[in-house]
Short mmCIF file of C-alpha atoms and ligand atoms in Angstrom, two decimals:
data_model
loop_
_atom_site.label_atom_id
_atom_site.label_comp_id
_atom_site.label_asym_id
_atom_site.label_seq_id
_atom_site.Cartn_x
_atom_site.Cartn_y
_atom_site.Cartn_z
CA MET A 1 0.00 0.00 0.00
CA SER A 2 1.41 3.37 -0.94
CA ILE A 3 1.34 6.38 1.31
CA PRO A 4 -0.83 9.03 -0.31
CA GLU A 5 0.91 12.19 -1.46
CA PRO A 6 0.10 15.14 0.75
CA HIS A 7 -2.80 17.01 -0.78
CA SER A 8 -1.23 19.94 -2.59
CA GLU A 9 -4.15 22.26 -1.75
CA ALA A 10 -3.61 21.70 1.94
CA ALA A 11 -0.18 23.30 1.67
CA THR A 12 -1.43 26.41 -0.16
CA PRO A 13 -1.75 29.22 2.38
CA ALA A 14 -5.24 30.62 2.94
CA LEU A 15 -3.72 34.06 2.57
CA SER A 16 -0.24 34.98 1.40
CA LEU A 17 1.14 38.48 2.00
CA GLN A 18 4.07 39.27 -0.25
CA GLY A 19 5.91 42.48 0.60
CA ILE A 20 2.76 44.38 1.52
CA SER A 21 3.30 48.10 2.25
CA LYS A 22 0.89 50.95 2.82
CA GLN A 23 2.18 54.47 2.66
CA PHE A 24 0.33 57.56 3.92
CA GLY A 25 2.45 60.41 2.56
CA ALA A 26 5.86 59.95 4.16
CA LEU A 27 4.53 57.49 6.75
CA ALA A 28 4.91 53.75 6.11
CA ALA A 29 1.93 52.57 8.17
CA VAL A 30 2.62 49.02 6.90
CA ASP A 31 6.21 48.39 5.89
CA ASP A 32 7.03 45.41 3.67
CA VAL A 33 5.15 42.63 5.46
CA THR A 34 5.59 39.08 4.13
CA LEU A 35 3.67 36.23 5.72
CA ASP A 36 1.68 33.08 4.97
CA ILE A 37 -1.47 32.42 6.96
CA ARG A 38 -2.55 28.79 7.01
CA ASP A 39 -6.01 27.54 6.17
CA GLY A 40 -8.08 27.36 9.35
CA GLU A 41 -5.50 29.19 11.43
CA PHE A 42 -6.34 31.61 14.25
CA PHE A 43 -3.72 34.25 13.54
CA THR A 44 -3.44 37.30 15.79
CA ILE A 45 -1.62 40.57 15.21
CA VAL A 46 -0.64 42.30 18.45
CA GLY A 47 0.78 45.80 18.63
CA PRO A 48 0.43 49.15 20.37
CA SER A 49 -1.89 51.86 19.13
CA GLY A 50 -0.59 53.36 15.87
CA SER A 51 1.61 50.37 14.94
CA GLY A 52 -0.37 49.78 11.73
CA LYS A 53 -2.66 46.88 12.68
CA SER A 54 -5.90 48.37 11.36
CA THR A 55 -4.24 49.59 8.19
CA LEU A 56 -2.85 46.11 7.52
CA VAL A 57 -6.15 44.36 8.11
CA ARG A 58 -7.96 46.92 5.95
CA VAL A 59 -5.53 46.15 3.14
CA LEU A 60 -6.08 42.40 3.65
CA ALA A 61 -9.85 42.91 3.57
CA GLY A 62 -9.65 45.03 0.40
CA LEU A 63 -10.88 48.22 2.09
CA GLU A 64 -7.57 49.89 1.32
CA GLU A 65 -5.21 49.38 -1.63
CA PRO A 66 -1.61 48.51 -0.77
CA SER A 67 1.11 50.89 -2.02
CA ALA A 68 3.26 47.88 -2.83
CA GLY A 69 3.15 44.11 -2.66
CA ALA A 70 0.75 41.34 -3.56
CA LEU A 71 -1.99 39.45 -1.76
CA LEU A 72 -2.84 35.86 -2.70
CA LEU A 73 -5.95 34.00 -1.58
CA ARG A 74 -5.35 30.25 -1.91
CA GLY A 75 -2.72 31.08 -4.50
CA THR A 76 -4.88 33.48 -6.54
CA ASP A 77 -3.84 37.12 -6.76
CA ILE A 78 -6.60 39.27 -5.21
CA THR A 79 -4.55 42.44 -4.67
CA ARG A 80 -6.90 44.55 -6.80
CA LEU A 81 -10.12 42.67 -6.09
CA PRO A 82 -12.75 44.94 -4.44
CA ALA A 83 -13.73 44.04 -0.86
CA ASN A 84 -17.29 43.04 -1.77
CA GLN A 85 -15.99 40.43 -4.22
CA ARG A 86 -13.70 38.77 -1.68
CA PRO A 87 -14.80 35.75 0.35
CA THR A 88 -13.95 37.59 3.55
CA ALA A 89 -15.83 39.42 6.30
CA MET A 90 -14.89 41.86 9.02
CA VAL A 91 -15.97 42.32 12.65
CA PHE A 92 -15.17 45.74 14.09
CA GLN A 93 -14.87 47.11 17.59
CA SER A 94 -17.43 49.80 16.86
CA LEU A 95 -20.42 47.54 16.55
CA ALA A 96 -21.69 48.61 13.18
CA LEU A 97 -25.14 47.13 13.66
CA PHE A 98 -28.34 48.68 12.32
CA ASP A 99 -29.97 49.90 15.51
CA HIS A 100 -33.39 50.43 14.01
CA ARG A 101 -33.61 46.82 12.80
CA SER A 102 -34.12 43.52 14.56
CA VAL A 103 -31.40 41.01 15.32
CA GLY A 104 -32.68 38.79 12.51
CA GLN A 105 -32.66 41.65 9.99
CA ASN A 106 -29.11 42.49 10.96
CA ILE A 107 -27.90 38.94 10.49
CA GLU A 108 -29.76 38.55 7.20
CA PHE A 109 -28.58 41.83 5.72
CA ALA A 110 -25.91 40.42 3.39
CA MET A 111 -28.14 37.54 2.30
CA LYS A 112 -30.95 39.97 1.48
CA MET A 113 -28.56 42.05 -0.65
CA LYS A 114 -27.66 38.87 -2.53
CA GLY A 115 -31.34 38.09 -3.15
CA VAL A 116 -31.64 35.01 -0.95
CA ALA A 117 -35.34 34.18 -0.43
CA PRO A 118 -36.85 35.00 3.01
CA PRO A 119 -37.40 31.38 4.20
CA GLN A 120 -33.79 30.41 3.41
CA ARG A 121 -32.54 33.60 5.05
CA ARG A 122 -34.49 32.89 8.18
CA ALA A 123 -33.30 29.30 8.37
CA ARG A 124 -29.67 30.39 7.99
CA ALA A 125 -30.14 33.18 10.57
CA MET A 126 -31.41 30.59 13.05
CA GLU A 127 -28.31 28.45 12.46
CA LEU A 128 -26.10 31.48 12.97
CA LEU A 129 -27.89 32.49 16.18
CA ALA A 130 -27.17 29.01 17.53
CA LEU A 131 -23.57 29.19 16.35
CA ALA A 132 -23.12 32.52 18.16
CA ARG A 133 -24.79 31.06 21.29
CA LEU A 134 -27.80 33.37 21.12
CA PRO A 135 -31.35 32.17 21.93
CA GLU A 136 -33.69 31.63 18.95
CA ASP A 137 -36.21 34.20 20.19
CA TYR A 138 -33.59 36.93 19.74
CA TYR A 139 -34.47 36.79 16.06
CA ASP A 140 -37.28 39.34 16.51
CA ARG A 141 -35.63 41.38 19.25
CA ALA A 142 -34.60 44.97 18.65
CA VAL A 143 -30.80 45.35 18.56
CA THR A 144 -31.13 48.26 21.01
CA GLN A 145 -32.47 45.79 23.61
CA CYS A 146 -29.31 43.68 23.51
CA SER A 147 -26.33 43.97 25.83
CA GLY A 148 -22.79 44.79 24.67
CA GLY A 149 -21.78 41.14 24.68
CA GLU A 150 -24.91 40.09 22.79
CA ARG A 151 -24.34 42.81 20.21
CA GLN A 152 -20.83 41.50 19.66
CA ARG A 153 -22.24 37.98 19.15
CA ILE A 154 -24.76 39.40 16.66
CA ALA A 155 -21.91 41.12 14.80
CA MET A 156 -20.10 37.77 14.57
CA ALA A 157 -23.22 35.97 13.36
CA ARG A 158 -23.70 38.69 10.74
CA ALA A 159 -20.09 38.35 9.57
CA LEU A 160 -20.55 34.59 9.21
CA ALA A 161 -23.79 34.98 7.22
CA SER A 162 -22.00 35.30 3.90
CA ASP A 163 -20.08 32.08 4.68
CA PRO A 164 -16.67 33.78 4.26
CA GLU A 165 -13.45 31.80 4.05
CA ILE A 166 -11.61 34.34 6.17
CA LEU A 167 -12.89 36.48 9.04
CA PHE A 168 -11.08 39.62 10.11
CA PHE A 169 -11.54 41.02 13.61
CA ASP A 170 -10.31 44.51 14.47
CA GLU A 171 -10.20 44.76 18.27
CA PRO A 172 -13.78 43.49 18.62
CA LEU A 173 -13.63 43.11 22.42
CA SER A 174 -11.71 46.20 23.46
CA ALA A 175 -14.81 48.24 24.39
CA LEU A 176 -16.17 45.53 26.69
CA ASP A 177 -15.52 45.12 30.40
CA TYR A 178 -12.97 42.62 31.67
CA ARG A 179 -15.29 39.73 32.61
CA LEU A 180 -17.27 39.91 29.41
CA ARG A 181 -14.06 40.07 27.41
CA LYS A 182 -12.77 36.92 29.12
CA THR A 183 -16.04 35.10 28.36
CA LEU A 184 -16.06 36.20 24.72
CA GLU A 185 -12.41 35.21 24.23
CA VAL A 186 -13.35 31.64 25.05
CA GLU A 187 -16.49 31.83 22.88
CA LEU A 188 -14.49 33.18 19.94
CA LYS A 189 -12.00 30.36 20.25
CA GLU A 190 -14.89 27.87 20.28
CA LEU A 191 -16.50 29.62 17.32
CA HIS A 192 -13.22 29.26 15.45
CA GLN A 193 -13.10 25.55 16.24
CA ARG A 194 -16.75 25.00 15.29
CA THR A 195 -16.51 26.84 11.97
CA GLY A 196 -12.99 25.73 10.96
CA LYS A 197 -12.54 29.07 9.19
CA THR A 198 -9.40 31.20 9.04
CA PHE A 199 -9.52 33.94 11.67
CA ILE A 200 -7.23 36.98 11.46
CA TYR A 201 -7.55 38.90 14.68
CA ILE A 202 -6.18 42.22 15.92
CA THR A 203 -5.68 43.23 19.51
CA HIS A 204 -3.36 45.39 21.60
CA SER A 205 -3.50 42.78 24.38
CA LEU A 206 -0.95 39.99 24.24
CA GLU A 207 -2.87 38.30 27.06
CA GLU A 208 -5.98 38.17 24.85
CA ALA A 209 -3.92 36.88 21.93
CA MET A 210 -2.39 34.12 24.08
CA VAL A 211 -5.80 32.67 24.96
CA MET A 212 -7.10 32.27 21.42
CA SER A 213 -4.35 32.13 18.84
CA ASP A 214 -2.48 29.42 16.96
CA ARG A 215 0.16 32.00 16.05
CA ILE A 216 0.84 35.57 17.05
CA ALA A 217 2.67 38.35 15.19
CA ILE A 218 3.99 41.26 17.22
CA MET A 219 3.79 44.49 15.22
CA GLN A 220 5.90 47.62 15.76
CA GLN A 221 5.91 50.63 13.42
CA GLY A 222 4.45 48.79 10.46
CA ARG A 223 6.65 45.69 10.74
CA PHE A 224 6.46 42.31 12.39
CA VAL A 225 9.17 41.98 15.02
CA GLN A 226 8.31 38.41 16.00
CA ILE A 227 5.98 35.69 14.75
CA GLY A 228 5.43 32.51 16.69
CA THR A 229 3.12 30.34 18.76
CA PRO A 230 1.90 31.83 22.05
CA GLN A 231 4.41 29.59 23.80
CA ASP A 232 7.29 30.79 21.59
CA ILE A 233 6.49 34.40 22.29
CA TYR A 234 5.98 33.89 26.01
CA GLN A 235 9.10 31.80 26.56
CA ARG A 236 11.41 33.36 24.00
CA PRO A 237 10.51 37.00 23.41
CA ARG A 238 12.90 38.28 20.77
CA ASN A 239 13.56 41.74 22.15
CA ARG A 240 12.69 44.19 24.89
CA PHE A 241 9.70 45.51 22.95
CA VAL A 242 8.10 42.05 22.81
CA ALA A 243 9.02 41.32 26.43
CA GLY A 244 7.39 44.60 27.44
CA PHE A 245 4.12 43.32 25.95
CA MET A 246 4.01 40.42 28.39
CA GLY A 247 2.61 42.67 31.10
CA GLU A 248 4.69 43.39 34.14
CA VAL A 249 8.12 41.80 33.76
CA ASN A 250 11.51 42.69 35.16
CA ILE A 251 14.10 43.62 32.56
CA LEU A 252 17.65 43.59 33.90
CA SER A 253 20.58 44.97 31.99
CA ILE A 254 24.04 43.47 32.18
CA GLU A 255 27.00 45.75 32.87
CA GLU A 256 30.68 45.16 32.32
CA THR A 257 32.75 45.81 35.45
CA SER A 258 36.40 45.27 36.25
CA GLY A 259 35.28 42.05 37.95
CA GLY A 260 33.44 40.83 34.79
CA ALA A 261 29.78 40.93 33.70
CA GLN A 262 27.22 41.70 36.40
CA PHE A 263 23.45 42.14 36.72
CA ALA A 264 23.16 45.94 36.87
CA GLY A 265 21.96 47.07 40.28
CA LEU A 266 22.35 43.63 41.87
CA GLY A 267 26.12 43.34 41.82
CA HIS A 268 25.95 39.62 41.05
CA PRO A 269 28.06 37.95 38.37
CA ALA A 270 26.10 37.40 35.17
CA PRO A 271 26.77 35.36 32.02
CA ASP A 272 28.81 37.37 29.54
CA THR A 273 25.93 38.13 27.16
CA GLU A 274 26.97 41.16 25.24
CA GLY A 275 24.05 43.42 24.32
CA LEU A 276 21.42 41.10 25.83
CA TYR A 277 18.91 41.84 28.58
CA ALA A 278 17.60 39.44 31.20
CA VAL A 279 13.80 39.18 31.34
CA LEU A 280 12.54 37.79 34.61
CA ARG A 281 8.87 37.19 35.31
CA PRO A 282 7.51 38.45 38.65
CA GLU A 283 6.69 34.87 39.70
CA SER A 284 10.34 33.86 39.16
CA LEU A 285 11.43 36.04 42.08
CA GLN A 286 11.30 34.14 45.38
CA ALA A 287 11.17 35.48 48.91
CA GLY A 288 14.16 34.11 50.82
CA ALA A 289 17.59 32.94 49.77
CA SER A 290 16.74 29.66 48.01
CA GLY A 291 17.61 30.92 44.48
CA ALA A 292 21.18 31.06 43.18
CA ILE A 293 21.17 34.85 42.88
CA CYS A 294 20.23 36.45 46.16
CA PHE A 295 19.96 40.08 47.23
CA ASP A 296 18.29 42.28 49.85
CA ALA A 297 15.28 44.26 48.66
CA GLU A 298 13.08 46.86 50.29
CA VAL A 299 9.34 46.26 50.02
CA VAL A 300 7.80 49.45 48.61
CA GLN A 301 4.24 48.30 48.04
CA ARG A 302 2.05 45.23 48.49
CA LEU A 303 -0.90 44.52 46.15
CA LEU A 304 -3.31 41.61 46.62
CA LEU A 305 -4.11 39.84 43.32
CA GLY A 306 -6.54 37.15 44.43
CA SER A 307 -4.50 34.02 45.06
CA ARG A 308 -1.18 35.83 44.58
CA THR A 309 0.39 38.89 46.13
CA GLN A 310 2.42 41.35 44.12
CA TYR A 311 5.32 43.20 45.76
CA HIS A 312 6.99 46.28 44.35
CA LEU A 313 10.62 46.10 45.46
CA ARG A 314 13.57 48.42 45.46
CA VAL A 315 17.23 47.43 45.39
CA GLY A 316 19.14 50.70 45.43
CA GLU A 317 18.09 52.41 42.20
CA LEU A 318 16.58 49.26 40.74
CA ALA A 319 12.81 48.67 40.85
CA LEU A 320 11.59 45.05 40.68
CA ILE A 321 8.22 43.33 40.79
CA ALA A 322 7.73 39.99 42.53
CA GLU A 323 4.60 37.85 42.74
CA LEU A 324 4.32 35.33 45.51
CA GLY A 325 1.74 32.55 45.82
CA ALA A 326 -0.35 31.75 48.85
CA SER A 327 2.32 29.33 50.09
CA ALA A 328 4.67 32.21 50.97
CA SER A 329 5.31 31.98 54.70
CA ARG A 330 4.12 35.42 55.82
CA PRO A 331 3.00 38.65 54.18
CA LEU A 332 5.86 41.12 53.81
CA GLU A 333 5.28 44.62 55.10
CA PRO A 334 5.97 47.78 53.10
CA GLY A 335 9.14 49.35 54.52
CA GLU A 336 10.83 46.10 55.50
CA THR A 337 14.02 44.88 53.87
CA THR A 338 14.28 41.17 53.21
CA ALA A 339 16.13 38.64 51.06
CA PHE A 340 14.85 37.80 47.58
CA SER A 341 16.41 35.48 45.01
CA PHE A 342 16.00 33.93 41.58
CA ASP A 343 17.54 31.21 39.45
CA PRO A 344 19.34 32.12 36.20
CA ALA A 345 17.50 29.23 34.51
CA ASP A 346 14.27 31.27 34.74
CA ILE A 347 15.73 34.14 32.71
CA ALA A 348 14.69 34.78 29.11
CA TRP A 349 17.52 36.58 27.28
CA VAL A 350 16.47 39.21 24.77
CA ASN A 351 18.03 41.77 22.44
CA GLU A 352 17.63 45.51 22.71
P1 ADP B 1 -3.35 50.70 14.85
O1 ADP B 1 -4.59 50.06 14.31
O2 ADP B 1 -2.25 49.74 15.15
O3 ADP B 1 -3.64 51.58 16.03
P2 ADP B 1 -3.41 52.24 12.39
O4 ADP B 1 -3.26 51.25 11.31
O5 ADP B 1 -4.77 52.75 12.67
O6 ADP B 1 -2.74 51.67 13.73
O7 ADP B 1 -2.46 53.47 12.09
C1 ADP B 1 -1.09 53.33 11.76
C2 ADP B 1 -0.53 54.69 11.41
O8 ADP B 1 -1.07 55.13 10.18
C3 ADP B 1 -0.84 55.77 12.42
O9 ADP B 1 0.27 56.61 12.54
C4 ADP B 1 -2.02 56.48 11.81
O10 ADP B 1 -2.07 57.82 12.24
C5 ADP B 1 -1.72 56.39 10.33
N1 ADP B 1 -2.92 56.36 9.50
C6 ADP B 1 -3.90 55.45 9.54
N2 ADP B 1 -4.85 55.70 8.60
C7 ADP B 1 -4.46 56.82 7.96
C8 ADP B 1 -4.99 57.61 6.88
N3 ADP B 1 -6.12 57.27 6.28
N4 ADP B 1 -4.29 58.69 6.48
C9 ADP B 1 -3.14 59.03 7.07
N5 ADP B 1 -2.57 58.34 8.09
C10 ADP B 1 -3.21 57.26 8.53
MG1 MG B 2 -6.55 50.04 15.06
#
């Protein structure tokens, strides 16, 4: 029996970006981005405000023409294809729903434009309501009577109505409160699994990206500085910019002294890692002297974070953040000076 050849279609990227740039006057909002997005992938672009995320996704969706580069959908060049002729759909943060229409009318909008008959539209809308985890009787409800989370689910159902191959999401959850955002992150991930479609998602929150994505691209000034799985990015951030996106981390510089390389501010010998910085997560700092690198720190502030406690520490000029679990022997008091330590194995080394 012969082993079947891998299906050639399976290897064709769902979307291939080849040197995509978008120039606004002198500003390169998107600067020569090359990337293949796999069929069925949940791909997330993370970056600070102004880094070019929306511009890039608008180019991918056909809402904006690139200044340079080509865009291939399953190997076919669609660079100049108008948005309404692409098998893609977009979900925005600003919930662009028709407030004066019902939930059902909103979901059916694209189908109505295409001339789908009312009974088929209604049947499909019911499927989409179920897919978006909304009760059937929402069909006749006014959109204005729906909560923020429900409106976001309606927007997703509406985007799915045209049965797109690729869905784009531009910060769809950023206007919602924390708990609702957490719930919808999980629902979005499930929706991705249930539909099997390619999701291209934008957020400024690496934490949000971590929960949902197969791969993450970190964007800075129009370029991707790192692309990898959530685990890659978390364990091996490429540079200080990426490390800074992981929330509150300690970034230690290494200084050359007459006695060799040292952790700046700690006075401990460090590996001779020219030009690299040591990234140390708050939970990698331990109270007490059990770690290989030990120093005295003054407790500046104590913050309770549910099951963990965060301490803001000071070692001379150096500010550090430690997070201790419930097993820590006793709460440390602001003002006291006590031993802290860490193990070099817990360091992630990054470039400038
Ligand atoms: P993000 O979505 O990451 O916040 P944007 O893609 O919205 O970033 O913007 C990237 C840069 O491009 C910003 O400096 C922004 O001011 C600029 N920009 C975006 N759209 C336009 C436009 N239509 N004309 C001129 N500059 C723009
Ligand atoms: Mg944006």
